[in-house]
Structures are given as structure tokens and as C-alpha cells.
């Protein structure tokens, strides 16, 4: 059985384009992914507060839960979440 996760961008009013991307993988890949993803949300990097969700855009801009993150913290968090995706073996679906 395969599982698919999709997310969108640009659905806000005034956006000239909409994009959709996602990840697809087996149940086994998703089980490993989910455990590591939840661990990263609980502790994105040493000394960081837990996150409710990962948002690449918010992290890039330093918005929302990422308010107060300096560039090194944004880079550490982004790398951690990217590494989880890469290590899990799920594939890009865009």
C-alpha cells in the first residue's frame, strides 16, 4: 500500500499561481518518517521550543513559531527536516 501527502502553496487571494507538491511512499517508509518527524517537531534543534507543525515558508521568513529564529537556527531546523525526508526513502510527488 502506498500513502501520499500533498500540500499547496499560493492559494491565498492575489496569488498569480498555485503549486502542489507532496511525498509518496510505502507504509513502512511512512512509519519511519512519522516517528522522526514527530521527534523533530518536539525538538527542532537543541534548546528550541517544540513546533506544532513544520512550515518551510514560515521558517524562511522567521514568521509564526519561527519568530526569533536567527539564520543559524533556521538553517539547523531546515536541515533536520530535509534530512528526515531524504533518509525516509519517500519520493517527491509534484
GROMACS .gro file of N, CA, C and O in nm:
model
  376
    1UNK      N    1   0.085  -0.116   0.000
    1UNK     CA    2   0.000   0.000   0.000
    1UNK      C    3   0.090   0.124   0.000
    1UNK      O    4   0.186   0.132   0.075
    2UNK      N    5   0.056   0.220  -0.082
    2UNK     CA    6   0.127   0.347  -0.087
    2UNK      C    7   0.044   0.454  -0.018
    2UNK      O    8  -0.079   0.451  -0.020
    3UNK      N    9   0.115   0.549   0.044
    3UNK     CA   10   0.050   0.664   0.106
    3UNK      C   11   0.105   0.789   0.041
    3UNK      O   12   0.222   0.794   0.002
    4UNK      N   13   0.021   0.891   0.030
    4UNK     CA   14   0.057   1.016  -0.035
    4UNK      C   15   0.020   1.133   0.054
    4UNK      O   16  -0.088   1.134   0.114
    5UNK      N   17   0.111   1.229   0.067
    5UNK     CA   18   0.083   1.354   0.138
    5UNK      C   19   0.100   1.466   0.038
    5UNK      O   20   0.202   1.473  -0.032
    6UNK      N   21   0.001   1.554   0.026
    6UNK     CA   22   0.008   1.669  -0.064
    6UNK      C   23  -0.008   1.798   0.015
    6UNK      O   24  -0.080   1.802   0.115
    7UNK      N   25   0.056   1.903  -0.033
    7UNK     CA   26   0.042   2.036   0.026
    7UNK      C   27   0.037   2.136  -0.089
    7UNK      O   28   0.086   2.110  -0.198
    8UNK      N   29  -0.025   2.249  -0.060
    8UNK     CA   30  -0.039   2.351  -0.164
    8UNK      C   31   0.027   2.481  -0.121
    8UNK      O   32   0.055   2.502  -0.004
    9UNK      N   33   0.051   2.564  -0.218
    9UNK     CA   34   0.104   2.698  -0.193
    9UNK      C   35   0.040   2.791  -0.296
    9UNK      O   36   0.005   2.749  -0.406
   10UNK      N   37   0.024   2.916  -0.257
   10UNK     CA   38  -0.030   3.015  -0.349
   10UNK      C   39  -0.181   3.015  -0.361
   10UNK      O   40  -0.235   3.065  -0.459
   11UNK      N   41  -0.250   2.960  -0.262
   11UNK     CA   42  -0.396   2.959  -0.268
   11UNK      C   43  -0.458   3.082  -0.202
   11UNK      O   44  -0.580   3.094  -0.198
   12UNK      N   45  -0.373   3.173  -0.154
   12UNK     CA   46  -0.424   3.295  -0.093
   12UNK      C   47  -0.468   3.395  -0.201
   12UNK      O   48  -0.423   3.390  -0.316
   13UNK      N   49  -0.558   3.483  -0.164
   13UNK     CA   50  -0.609   3.584  -0.256
   13UNK      C   51  -0.495   3.667  -0.313
   13UNK      O   52  -0.406   3.710  -0.242
   14UNK      N   53  -0.500   3.688  -0.442
   14UNK     CA   54  -0.400   3.770  -0.508
   14UNK      C   55  -0.280   3.693  -0.560
   14UNK      O   56  -0.196   3.750  -0.630
   15UNK      N   57  -0.270   3.566  -0.527
   15UNK     CA   58  -0.157   3.487  -0.576
   15UNK      C   59  -0.176   3.457  -0.725
   15UNK      O   60  -0.282   3.408  -0.764
   16UNK      N   61  -0.076   3.485  -0.808
   16UNK     CA   62  -0.092   3.461  -0.952
   16UNK      C   63  -0.080   3.314  -0.992
   16UNK      O   64  -0.121   3.276  -1.101
   17UNK      N   65  -0.023   3.231  -0.905
   17UNK     CA   66  -0.007   3.088  -0.936
   17UNK      C   67  -0.035   3.004  -0.813
   17UNK      O   68  -0.028   3.051  -0.701
   18UNK      N   69  -0.068   2.878  -0.836
   18UNK     CA   70  -0.088   2.781  -0.730
   18UNK      C   71   0.007   2.664  -0.757
   18UNK      O   72   0.022   2.622  -0.872
   19UNK      N   73   0.070   2.615  -0.653
   19UNK     CA   74   0.157   2.500  -0.667
   19UNK      C   75   0.114   2.389  -0.572
   19UNK      O   76   0.061   2.416  -0.464
   20UNK      N   77   0.134   2.266  -0.614
   20UNK     CA   78   0.103   2.150  -0.531
   20UNK      C   79   0.223   2.056  -0.537
   20UNK      O   80   0.279   2.032  -0.644
   21UNK      N   81   0.263   2.007  -0.423
   21UNK     CA   82   0.372   1.912  -0.416
   21UNK      C   83   0.345   1.815  -0.304
   21UNK      O   84   0.255   1.836  -0.222
   22UNK      N   85   0.420   1.710  -0.301
   22UNK     CA   86   0.398   1.614  -0.194
   22UNK      C   87   0.501   1.504  -0.190
   22UNK      O   88   0.602   1.509  -0.260
   23UNK      N   89   0.470   1.407  -0.108
   23UNK     CA   90   0.558   1.292  -0.087
   23UNK      C   91   0.475   1.165  -0.097
   23UNK      O   92   0.359   1.161  -0.052
   24UNK      N   93   0.534   1.060  -0.155
   24UNK     CA   94   0.466   0.932  -0.167
   24UNK      C   95   0.562   0.822  -0.123
   24UNK      O   96   0.683   0.829  -0.149
   25UNK      N   97   0.510   0.724  -0.050
   25UNK     CA   98   0.594   0.616  -0.003
   25UNK      C   99   0.511   0.499   0.048
   25UNK      O  100   0.389   0.506   0.055
   26UNK      N  101   0.581   0.394   0.084
   26UNK     CA  102   0.515   0.276   0.138
   26UNK      C  103   0.478   0.301   0.285
   26UNK      O  104   0.527   0.396   0.348
   27UNK      N  105   0.394   0.215   0.338
   27UNK     CA  106   0.357   0.228   0.479
   27UNK      C  107   0.481   0.220   0.569
   27UNK      O  108   0.492   0.296   0.666
   28UNK      N  109   0.573   0.131   0.536
   28UNK     CA  110   0.695   0.117   0.616
   28UNK      C  111   0.778   0.246   0.612
   28UNK      O  112   0.828   0.290   0.716
   29UNK      N  113   0.790   0.306   0.497
   29UNK     CA  114   0.863   0.433   0.487
   29UNK      C  115   0.794   0.542   0.569
   29UNK      O  116   0.860   0.620   0.638
   30UNK      N  117   0.661   0.547   0.564
   30UNK     CA  118   0.588   0.649   0.638
   30UNK      C  119   0.597   0.627   0.789
   30UNK      O  120   0.600   0.724   0.865
   31UNK      N  121   0.600   0.503   0.833
   31UNK     CA  122   0.612   0.476   0.977
   31UNK      C  123   0.744   0.533   1.030
   31UNK      O  124   0.748   0.597   1.134
   32UNK      N  125   0.852   0.507   0.958
   32UNK     CA  126   0.983   0.561   0.998
   32UNK      C  127   0.982   0.713   0.992
   32UNK      O  128   1.031   0.782   1.082
   33UNK      N  129   0.924   0.766   0.885
   33UNK     CA  130   0.915   0.910   0.866
   33UNK      C  131   0.839   0.976   0.982
   33UNK      O  132   0.886   1.074   1.040
   34UNK      N  133   0.722   0.923   1.013
   34UNK     CA  134   0.637   0.983   1.117
   34UNK      C  135   0.707   0.990   1.252
   34UNK      O  136   0.698   1.092   1.321
   35UNK      N  137   0.776   0.884   1.291
   35UNK     CA  138   0.846   0.884   1.420
   35UNK      C  139   0.952   0.992   1.426
   35UNK      O  140   0.959   1.069   1.523
   36UNK      N  141   1.034   1.000   1.323
   36UNK     CA  142   1.141   1.101   1.322
   36UNK      C  143   1.085   1.241   1.308
   36UNK      O  144   1.136   1.336   1.367
   37UNK      N  145   0.980   1.257   1.227
   37UNK     CA  146   0.918   1.389   1.209
   37UNK      C  147   0.863   1.441   1.341
   37UNK      O  148   0.885   1.557   1.377
   38UNK      N  149   0.793   1.355   1.414
   38UNK     CA  150   0.738   1.396   1.543
   38UNK      C  151   0.847   1.430   1.644
   38UNK      O  152   0.833   1.525   1.722
   39UNK      N  153   0.957   1.355   1.641
   39UNK     CA  154   1.071   1.387   1.728
   39UNK      C  155   1.128   1.525   1.693
   39UNK      O  156   1.163   1.602   1.781
   40UNK      N  157   1.138   1.554   1.563
   40UNK     CA  158   1.191   1.684   1.520
   40UNK      C  159   1.097   1.798   1.556
   40UNK      O  160   1.142   1.907   1.592
   41UNK      N  161   0.967   1.774   1.550
   41UNK     CA  162   0.872   1.877   1.592
   41UNK      C  163   0.887   1.905   1.742
   41UNK      O  164   0.881   2.020   1.785
   42UNK      N  165   0.909   1.800   1.819
   42UNK     CA  166   0.924   1.815   1.964
   42UNK      C  167   1.051   1.890   2.000
   42UNK      O  168   1.056   1.964   2.099
   43UNK      N  169   1.156   1.872   1.919
   43UNK     CA  170   1.284   1.937   1.946
   43UNK      C  171   1.357   1.962   1.814
   43UNK      O  172   1.439   1.880   1.771
   44UNK      N  173   1.324   2.075   1.747
   44UNK     CA  174   1.382   2.102   1.616
   44UNK      C  175   1.535   2.111   1.617
   44UNK      O  176   1.600   2.073   1.521
   45UNK      N  177   1.591   2.163   1.725
   45UNK     CA  178   1.735   2.168   1.746
   45UNK      C  179   1.756   2.194   1.895
   45UNK      O  180   1.663   2.234   1.965
   46UNK      N  181   1.876   2.168   1.947
   46UNK     CA  182   1.898   2.183   2.092
   46UNK      C  183   1.859   2.323   2.143
   46UNK      O  184   1.897   2.424   2.086
   47UNK      N  185   1.776   2.323   2.246
   47UNK     CA  186   1.733   2.448   2.309
   47UNK      C  187   1.611   2.513   2.247
   47UNK      O  188   1.561   2.613   2.297
   48UNK      N  189   1.558   2.456   2.138
   48UNK     CA  190   1.442   2.515   2.071
   48UNK      C  191   1.312   2.468   2.135
   48UNK      O  192   1.303   2.357   2.186
   49UNK      N  193   1.211   2.554   2.129
   49UNK     CA  194   1.077   2.517   2.174
   49UNK      C  195   1.015   2.420   2.073
   49UNK      O  196   1.046   2.425   1.954
   50UNK      N  197   0.924   2.335   2.119
   50UNK     CA  198   0.854   2.245   2.026
   50UNK      C  199   0.776   2.323   1.921
   50UNK      O  200   0.731   2.435   1.946
   51UNK      N  201   0.757   2.262   1.806
   51UNK     CA  202   0.677   2.320   1.698
   51UNK      C  203   0.546   2.243   1.685
   51UNK      O  204   0.544   2.121   1.705
   52UNK      N  205   0.439   2.313   1.649
   52UNK     CA  206   0.312   2.246   1.623
   52UNK      C  207   0.312   2.183   1.485
   52UNK      O  208   0.250   2.080   1.462
   53UNK      N  209   0.381   2.250   1.390
   53UNK     CA  210   0.392   2.197   1.254
   53UNK      C  211   0.515   2.256   1.189
   53UNK      O  212   0.567   2.359   1.232
   54UNK      N  213   0.563   2.191   1.084
   54UNK     CA  214   0.674   2.243   1.007
   54UNK      C  215   0.618   2.327   0.892
   54UNK      O  216   0.525   2.285   0.823
   55UNK      N  217   0.671   2.446   0.874
   55UNK     CA  218   0.635   2.531   0.762
   55UNK      C  219   0.763   2.590   0.705
   55UNK      O  220   0.825   2.676   0.767
   56UNK      N  221   0.800   2.544   0.586
   56UNK     CA  222   0.922   2.595   0.523
   56UNK      C  223   0.914   2.746   0.501
   56UNK      O  224   1.011   2.817   0.523
   57UNK      N  225   0.798   2.793   0.455
   57UNK     CA  226   0.781   2.936   0.430
   57UNK      C  227   0.794   3.019   0.556
   57UNK      O  228   0.863   3.121   0.558
   58UNK      N  229   0.726   2.976   0.663
   58UNK     CA  230   0.735   3.048   0.789
   58UNK      C  231   0.878   3.048   0.843
   58UNK      O  232   0.927   3.149   0.893
   59UNK      N  233   0.944   2.933   0.832
   59UNK     CA  234   1.083   2.925   0.879
   59UNK      C  235   1.171   3.020   0.798
   59UNK      O  236   1.251   3.095   0.854
   60UNK      N  237   1.158   3.019   0.667
   60UNK     CA  238   1.237   3.105   0.580
   60UNK      C  239   1.221   3.252   0.618
   60UNK      O  240   1.317   3.328   0.625
   61UNK      N  241   1.095   3.292   0.644
   61UNK     CA  242   1.065   3.433   0.677
   61UNK      C  243   1.084   3.466   0.825
   61UNK      O  244   1.084   3.582   0.863
   62UNK      N  245   1.094   3.364   0.911
   62UNK     CA  246   1.101   3.388   1.055
   62UNK      C  247   0.966   3.428   1.112
   62UNK      O  248   0.958   3.503   1.209
   63UNK      N  249   0.858   3.375   1.054
   63UNK     CA  250   0.721   3.407   1.097
   63UNK      C  251   0.666   3.301   1.191
   63UNK      O  252   0.717   3.190   1.198
   64UNK      N  253   0.556   3.337   1.260
   64UNK     CA  254   0.485   3.241   1.344
   64UNK      C  255   0.573   3.178   1.449
   64UNK      O  256   0.642   3.247   1.524
   65UNK      N  257   0.573   3.047   1.454
   65UNK     CA  258   0.652   2.974   1.554
   65UNK      C  259   0.802   2.995   1.537
   65UNK      O  260   0.879   2.962   1.625
   66UNK      N  261   0.842   3.048   1.423
   66UNK     CA  262   0.984   3.069   1.394
   66UNK      C  263   1.029   3.212   1.422
   66UNK      O  264   1.144   3.248   1.394
   67UNK      N  265   0.940   3.291   1.478
   67UNK     CA  266   0.975   3.427   1.517
   67UNK      C  267   1.088   3.422   1.618
   67UNK      O  268   1.083   3.346   1.714
   68UNK      N  269   1.192   3.497   1.594
   68UNK     CA  270   1.306   3.497   1.685
   68UNK      C  271   1.418   3.402   1.645
   68UNK      O  272   1.525   3.404   1.702
   69UNK      N  273   1.391   3.315   1.546
   69UNK     CA  274   1.497   3.229   1.495
   69UNK      C  275   1.594   3.316   1.415
   69UNK      O  276   1.554   3.391   1.328
   70UNK      N  277   1.722   3.304   1.443
   70UNK     CA  278   1.824   3.366   1.360
   70UNK      C  279   1.853   3.275   1.241
   70UNK      O  280   1.802   3.164   1.232
   71UNK      N  281   1.937   3.321   1.151
   71UNK     CA  282   1.967   3.240   1.032
   71UNK      C  283   2.029   3.105   1.069
   71UNK      O  284   1.990   3.003   1.010
   72UNK      N  285   2.120   3.097   1.167
   72UNK     CA  286   2.173   2.964   1.202
   72UNK      C  287   2.065   2.868   1.252
   72UNK      O  288   2.066   2.749   1.216
   73UNK      N  289   1.970   2.917   1.331
   73UNK     CA  290   1.862   2.831   1.382
   73UNK      C  291   1.770   2.788   1.268
   73UNK      O  292   1.726   2.672   1.263
   74UNK      N  293   1.739   2.879   1.177
   74UNK     CA  294   1.655   2.844   1.063
   74UNK      C  295   1.725   2.738   0.978
   74UNK      O  296   1.661   2.642   0.933
   75UNK      N  297   1.855   2.754   0.958
   75UNK     CA  298   1.931   2.657   0.879
   75UNK      C  299   1.935   2.520   0.947
   75UNK      O  300   1.919   2.417   0.881
   76UNK      N  301   1.956   2.517   1.079
   76UNK     CA  302   1.960   2.389   1.152
   76UNK      C  303   1.826   2.317   1.144
   76UNK      O  304   1.821   2.196   1.119
   77UNK      N  305   1.717   2.391   1.166
   77UNK     CA  306   1.584   2.329   1.162
   77UNK      C  307   1.553   2.279   1.022
   77UNK      O  308   1.506   2.166   1.004
   78UNK      N  309   1.579   2.361   0.921
   78UNK     CA  310   1.551   2.322   0.783
   78UNK      C  311   1.629   2.197   0.746
   78UNK      O  312   1.575   2.103   0.687
   79UNK      N  313   1.756   2.192   0.781
   79UNK     CA  314   1.838   2.075   0.750
   79UNK      C  315   1.783   1.950   0.818
   79UNK      O  316   1.775   1.843   0.757
   80UNK      N  317   1.741   1.964   0.942
   80UNK     CA  318   1.690   1.847   1.014
   80UNK      C  319   1.566   1.790   0.945
   80UNK      O  320   1.555   1.669   0.923
   81UNK      N  321   1.473   1.877   0.908
   81UNK     CA  322   1.351   1.828   0.843
   81UNK      C  323   1.379   1.774   0.703
   81UNK      O  324   1.323   1.672   0.663
   82UNK      N  325   1.469   1.838   0.630
   82UNK     CA  326   1.506   1.787   0.497
   82UNK      C  327   1.573   1.650   0.508
   82UNK      O  328   1.548   1.561   0.428
   83UNK      N  329   1.660   1.634   0.607
   83UNK     CA  330   1.729   1.505   0.625
   83UNK      C  331   1.631   1.393   0.656
   83UNK      O  332   1.650   1.279   0.612
   84UNK      N  333   1.527   1.423   0.731
   84UNK     CA  334   1.425   1.321   0.762
   84UNK      C  335   1.357   1.274   0.634
   84UNK      O  336   1.338   1.155   0.612
   85UNK      N  337   1.322   1.369   0.548
   85UNK     CA  338   1.257   1.333   0.421
   85UNK      C  339   1.351   1.248   0.337
   85UNK      O  340   1.313   1.142   0.287
   86UNK      N  341   1.475   1.291   0.324
   86UNK     CA  342   1.572   1.219   0.241
   86UNK      C  343   1.598   1.078   0.295
   86UNK      O  344   1.597   0.981   0.220
   87UNK      N  345   1.619   1.068   0.425
   87UNK     CA  346   1.652   0.939   0.488
   87UNK      C  347   1.535   0.841   0.482
   87UNK      O  348   1.555   0.720   0.473
   88UNK      N  349   1.413   0.891   0.484
   88UNK     CA  350   1.295   0.804   0.490
   88UNK      C  351   1.276   0.721   0.364
   88UNK      O  352   1.215   0.616   0.367
   89UNK      N  353   1.325   0.770   0.251
   89UNK     CA  354   1.308   0.699   0.125
   89UNK      C  355   1.181   0.732   0.050
   89UNK      O  356   1.156   0.678  -0.059
   90UNK      N  357   1.094   0.820   0.107
   90UNK     CA  358   0.975   0.861   0.033
   90UNK      C  359   1.017   0.940  -0.089
   90UNK      O  360   1.127   0.996  -0.094
   91UNK      N  361   0.931   0.944  -0.188
   91UNK     CA  362   0.961   1.012  -0.314
   91UNK      C  363   0.881   1.140  -0.327
   91UNK      O  364   0.769   1.151  -0.277
   92UNK      N  365   0.937   1.233  -0.400
   92UNK     CA  366   0.870   1.358  -0.429
   92UNK      C  367   0.758   1.334  -0.529
   92UNK      O  368   0.775   1.259  -0.625
   93UNK      N  369   0.645   1.394  -0.504
   93UNK     CA  370   0.531   1.385  -0.594
   93UNK      C  371   0.484   1.528  -0.624
   93UNK      O  372   0.407   1.585  -0.549
   94UNK      N  373   0.537   1.585  -0.728
   94UNK     CA  374   0.499   1.723  -0.762
   94UNK      C  375   0.469   1.738  -0.909
   94UNK      O  376   0.494   1.655  -0.987
   0.00000   0.00000   0.00000
